[in-house]
Amino acid sequence: MAGVDLHIHTVYSDGTFTPEEVVKLAKEKGLIAISITDHDSVAGIEEALKAGERWELEVVPGVEMSTDVGEDEIHILGYYLDWKHKEFLDKLDFLQEVRIKRNEKLLKRLKELGMWIDPRELDRLAPKGVVSRLHIARCMVEKGYVRSIDEAFEEWLNPGKPAYIERIKISPFEVIGLILEAGGIPVLAHPFLSRRDDLIPRLVEAGLEGIEAYHSTHDVKITRHYIEIAHKYDLIVTGGSDCHGEAKDEVLIGKVYVPETVLRELKKFKEKKLERIRDT
Ligand code: AMP
Ligand code: MN
Ligand code: MN
Ligand code: MN
């Protein structure tokens, strides 16, 4: 059965491929559909859809939102959302400003720790906007301050480490609401990374509609576990590699087998929702 990959980052957040490069690569790998899911950004969607038409590959509009519950980070994916929705775009602008301020503080902290990074370096690595800690980690490697991205996070950038700067917190419950209002399907991303299964009932109450059971950090057993949870709460199952291009150790597109049926179910779910809206 053909495969899909519904979780991919591009240069519009912390991936290294343009949307068109992602589409071409997915096509080469024999995938039949992809979704680009940039962090807190929908800016690459239009380009991806156009590239999809050009290369005859199905492209699902998507986004990945960073949210917080206490000290834990929870990521919420949104599929088929209206990427021109005013309130949603306003929220993304706000989050972008928050990120800019956070990154300024982070560079200041690194400087105090003896690691100077020119902000222009970040503009070079992230010319399209959203700058994440991964860009900063890449600069730290380039400058020779650390040997690897892993070391940058483990020694400096992770919560509790000397260069960790808190973000303004936004709850997954609020973000699920925003995605729903923008007509999207909210999905809990890589649940095994956050390890907060205890939150799932509350997320479902807030309107969560899916769970990412297939992911590059999930083995077969973990995938099965989350498929069971999806059945229990009547959620759809999604999946993707979480490819960041060459920003991480390995180019992950297509490395996680996500069956075509996942896309079919996602589309069926979307159609049913549209019907329900039309009927009311
Ligand atoms: P931010 O959104 O600025 O907090 O940055 C988080 C991003 O950094 C994530 O989206 C990942 O791509 C990346 N990241 C976080 N932890 C690690 C890690 N241990 N190794 C590699 N990349 C990481
Ligand atoms: Mn990332
Ligand atoms: Mn994530
Ligand atoms: Mn991701």
mmCIF file of C-alpha atoms in Angstrom, residues 113-239:
data_model
loop_
_atom_site.group_PDB
_atom_site.id
_atom_site.type_symbol
_atom_site.label_atom_id
_atom_site.label_comp_id
_atom_site.label_asym_id
_atom_site.label_seq_id
_atom_site.Cartn_x
_atom_site.Cartn_y
_atom_site.Cartn_z
ATOM 1 C CA LEU A 113 27.816 32.323 28.825
ATOM 2 C CA GLY A 114 30.588 33.108 26.342
ATOM 3 C CA MET A 115 28.795 32.015 23.171
ATOM 4 C CA TRP A 116 28.260 34.959 20.862
ATOM 5 C CA ILE A 117 25.905 34.523 17.933
ATOM 6 C CA ASP A 118 25.265 37.298 15.439
ATOM 7 C CA PRO A 119 21.461 37.707 15.046
ATOM 8 C CA ARG A 120 22.078 37.984 11.287
ATOM 9 C CA GLU A 121 23.174 34.351 11.371
ATOM 10 C CA LEU A 122 19.666 33.421 12.501
ATOM 11 C CA ASP A 123 18.185 35.457 9.656
ATOM 12 C CA ARG A 124 20.362 33.490 7.275
ATOM 13 C CA LEU A 125 19.222 30.125 8.678
ATOM 14 C CA ALA A 126 15.595 31.214 9.016
ATOM 15 C CA PRO A 127 14.949 33.668 6.172
ATOM 16 C CA LYS A 128 11.203 33.005 6.175
ATOM 17 C CA GLY A 129 10.318 33.872 9.724
ATOM 18 C CA VAL A 130 9.755 31.484 12.569
ATOM 19 C CA VAL A 131 13.025 31.029 14.475
ATOM 20 C CA SER A 132 13.194 28.101 16.879
ATOM 21 C CA ARG A 133 15.789 26.796 19.299
ATOM 22 C CA LEU A 134 16.850 24.395 16.554
ATOM 23 C CA HIS A 135 18.192 27.321 14.488
ATOM 24 C CA ILE A 136 20.110 28.553 17.524
ATOM 25 C CA ALA A 137 21.465 25.050 18.132
ATOM 26 C CA ARG A 138 22.649 24.907 14.502
ATOM 27 C CA CYS A 139 24.477 28.246 14.961
ATOM 28 C CA MET A 140 26.117 26.910 18.124
ATOM 29 C CA VAL A 141 27.426 23.922 16.150
ATOM 30 C CA GLU A 142 28.621 26.102 13.245
ATOM 31 C CA LYS A 143 30.511 28.375 15.638
ATOM 32 C CA GLY A 144 32.129 25.391 17.331
ATOM 33 C CA TYR A 145 30.579 26.073 20.752
ATOM 34 C CA VAL A 146 29.169 22.540 20.829
ATOM 35 C CA ARG A 147 29.867 19.397 18.819
ATOM 36 C CA SER A 148 26.318 18.491 17.982
ATOM 37 C CA ILE A 149 22.702 19.652 18.012
ATOM 38 C CA ASP A 150 22.054 17.095 20.753
ATOM 39 C CA GLU A 151 24.801 18.585 22.901
ATOM 40 C CA ALA A 152 23.386 22.097 22.331
ATOM 41 C CA PHE A 153 20.021 20.971 23.719
ATOM 42 C CA GLU A 154 21.249 18.660 26.435
ATOM 43 C CA GLU A 155 23.867 21.035 27.872
ATOM 44 C CA TRP A 156 22.317 24.430 27.199
ATOM 45 C CA LEU A 157 18.903 24.796 25.579
ATOM 46 C CA ASN A 158 16.602 22.271 27.251
ATOM 47 C CA PRO A 159 14.359 23.297 30.168
ATOM 48 C CA GLY A 160 16.445 23.539 33.331
ATOM 49 C CA LYS A 161 19.688 24.142 31.393
ATOM 50 C CA PRO A 162 21.621 27.451 31.593
ATOM 51 C CA ALA A 163 20.410 28.950 28.306
ATOM 52 C CA TYR A 164 16.773 27.912 28.580
ATOM 53 C CA ILE A 165 14.395 30.848 28.333
ATOM 54 C CA GLU A 166 10.743 30.353 29.167
ATOM 55 C CA ARG A 167 8.144 31.080 26.564
ATOM 56 C CA ILE A 168 4.845 32.805 27.136
ATOM 57 C CA LYS A 169 2.551 29.923 27.811
ATOM 58 C CA ILE A 170 -0.416 29.119 25.611
ATOM 59 C CA SER A 171 -2.603 26.164 26.520
ATOM 60 C CA PRO A 172 -3.416 23.279 24.165
ATOM 61 C CA PHE A 173 -7.087 23.727 25.094
ATOM 62 C CA GLU A 174 -7.068 27.275 23.725
ATOM 63 C CA VAL A 175 -5.161 26.217 20.594
ATOM 64 C CA ILE A 176 -7.576 23.350 19.907
ATOM 65 C CA GLY A 177 -10.376 25.940 20.006
ATOM 66 C CA LEU A 178 -8.520 28.232 17.607
ATOM 67 C CA ILE A 179 -7.887 25.412 15.115
ATOM 68 C CA LEU A 180 -11.555 24.371 15.264
ATOM 69 C CA GLU A 181 -12.656 27.956 14.679
ATOM 70 C CA ALA A 182 -10.365 28.106 11.649
ATOM 71 C CA GLY A 183 -12.155 25.000 10.336
ATOM 72 C CA GLY A 184 -9.209 22.706 11.062
ATOM 73 C CA ILE A 185 -8.903 19.239 12.579
ATOM 74 C CA PRO A 186 -6.873 19.386 15.822
ATOM 75 C CA VAL A 187 -4.576 16.408 16.390
ATOM 76 C CA LEU A 188 -2.273 15.628 19.314
ATOM 77 C CA ALA A 189 1.269 15.464 17.866
ATOM 78 C CA HIS A 190 3.856 12.808 18.843
ATOM 79 C CA PRO A 191 2.202 11.923 22.162
ATOM 80 C CA PHE A 192 5.119 9.729 23.207
ATOM 81 C CA LEU A 193 7.472 12.741 23.253
ATOM 82 C CA SER A 194 5.257 14.657 25.685
ATOM 83 C CA ARG A 195 4.231 11.589 27.684
ATOM 84 C CA ARG A 196 1.084 13.210 28.987
ATOM 85 C CA ASP A 197 -1.517 10.571 28.140
ATOM 86 C CA ASP A 198 -3.271 11.701 31.316
ATOM 87 C CA LEU A 199 -4.263 14.907 29.491
ATOM 88 C CA ILE A 200 -6.001 13.134 26.612
ATOM 89 C CA PRO A 201 -9.516 13.064 28.164
ATOM 90 C CA ARG A 202 -9.353 16.833 28.803
ATOM 91 C CA LEU A 203 -7.981 17.483 25.309
ATOM 92 C CA VAL A 204 -10.863 15.455 23.854
ATOM 93 C CA GLU A 205 -13.310 17.502 25.906
ATOM 94 C CA ALA A 206 -11.739 20.652 24.444
ATOM 95 C CA GLY A 207 -12.406 19.312 20.943
ATOM 96 C CA LEU A 208 -9.369 17.209 20.016
ATOM 97 C CA GLU A 209 -10.250 15.125 16.962
ATOM 98 C CA GLY A 210 -7.158 13.068 16.245
ATOM 99 C CA ILE A 211 -3.943 11.565 17.544
ATOM 100 C CA GLU A 212 -0.627 11.122 15.749
ATOM 101 C CA ALA A 213 -0.024 7.419 16.289
ATOM 102 C CA TYR A 214 2.638 7.032 13.575
ATOM 103 C CA HIS A 215 5.773 9.111 14.206
ATOM 104 C CA SER A 216 9.529 8.706 13.875
ATOM 105 C CA THR A 217 9.861 8.420 17.675
ATOM 106 C CA HIS A 218 7.201 5.673 17.914
ATOM 107 C CA ASP A 219 8.023 1.984 17.550
ATOM 108 C CA VAL A 220 5.378 -0.561 16.563
ATOM 109 C CA LYS A 221 4.250 -1.086 20.143
ATOM 110 C CA ILE A 222 3.857 2.613 20.860
ATOM 111 C CA THR A 223 2.005 3.127 17.578
ATOM 112 C CA ARG A 224 -0.391 0.337 18.516
ATOM 113 C CA HIS A 225 -0.873 1.881 21.970
ATOM 114 C CA TYR A 226 -1.946 5.211 20.452
ATOM 115 C CA ILE A 227 -4.166 3.551 17.851
ATOM 116 C CA GLU A 228 -5.968 1.877 20.774
ATOM 117 C CA ILE A 229 -6.304 5.223 22.554
ATOM 118 C CA ALA A 230 -7.699 6.717 19.333
ATOM 119 C CA HIS A 231 -10.328 3.956 19.205
ATOM 120 C CA LYS A 232 -11.190 4.447 22.853
ATOM 121 C CA TYR A 233 -11.907 8.170 22.437
ATOM 122 C CA ASP A 234 -13.236 7.958 18.894
ATOM 123 C CA LEU A 235 -10.356 9.977 17.458
ATOM 124 C CA ILE A 236 -8.871 9.684 13.998
ATOM 125 C CA VAL A 237 -5.327 8.405 13.617
ATOM 126 C CA THR A 238 -2.693 10.430 11.753
ATOM 127 C CA GLY A 239 1.027 10.060 11.194
#
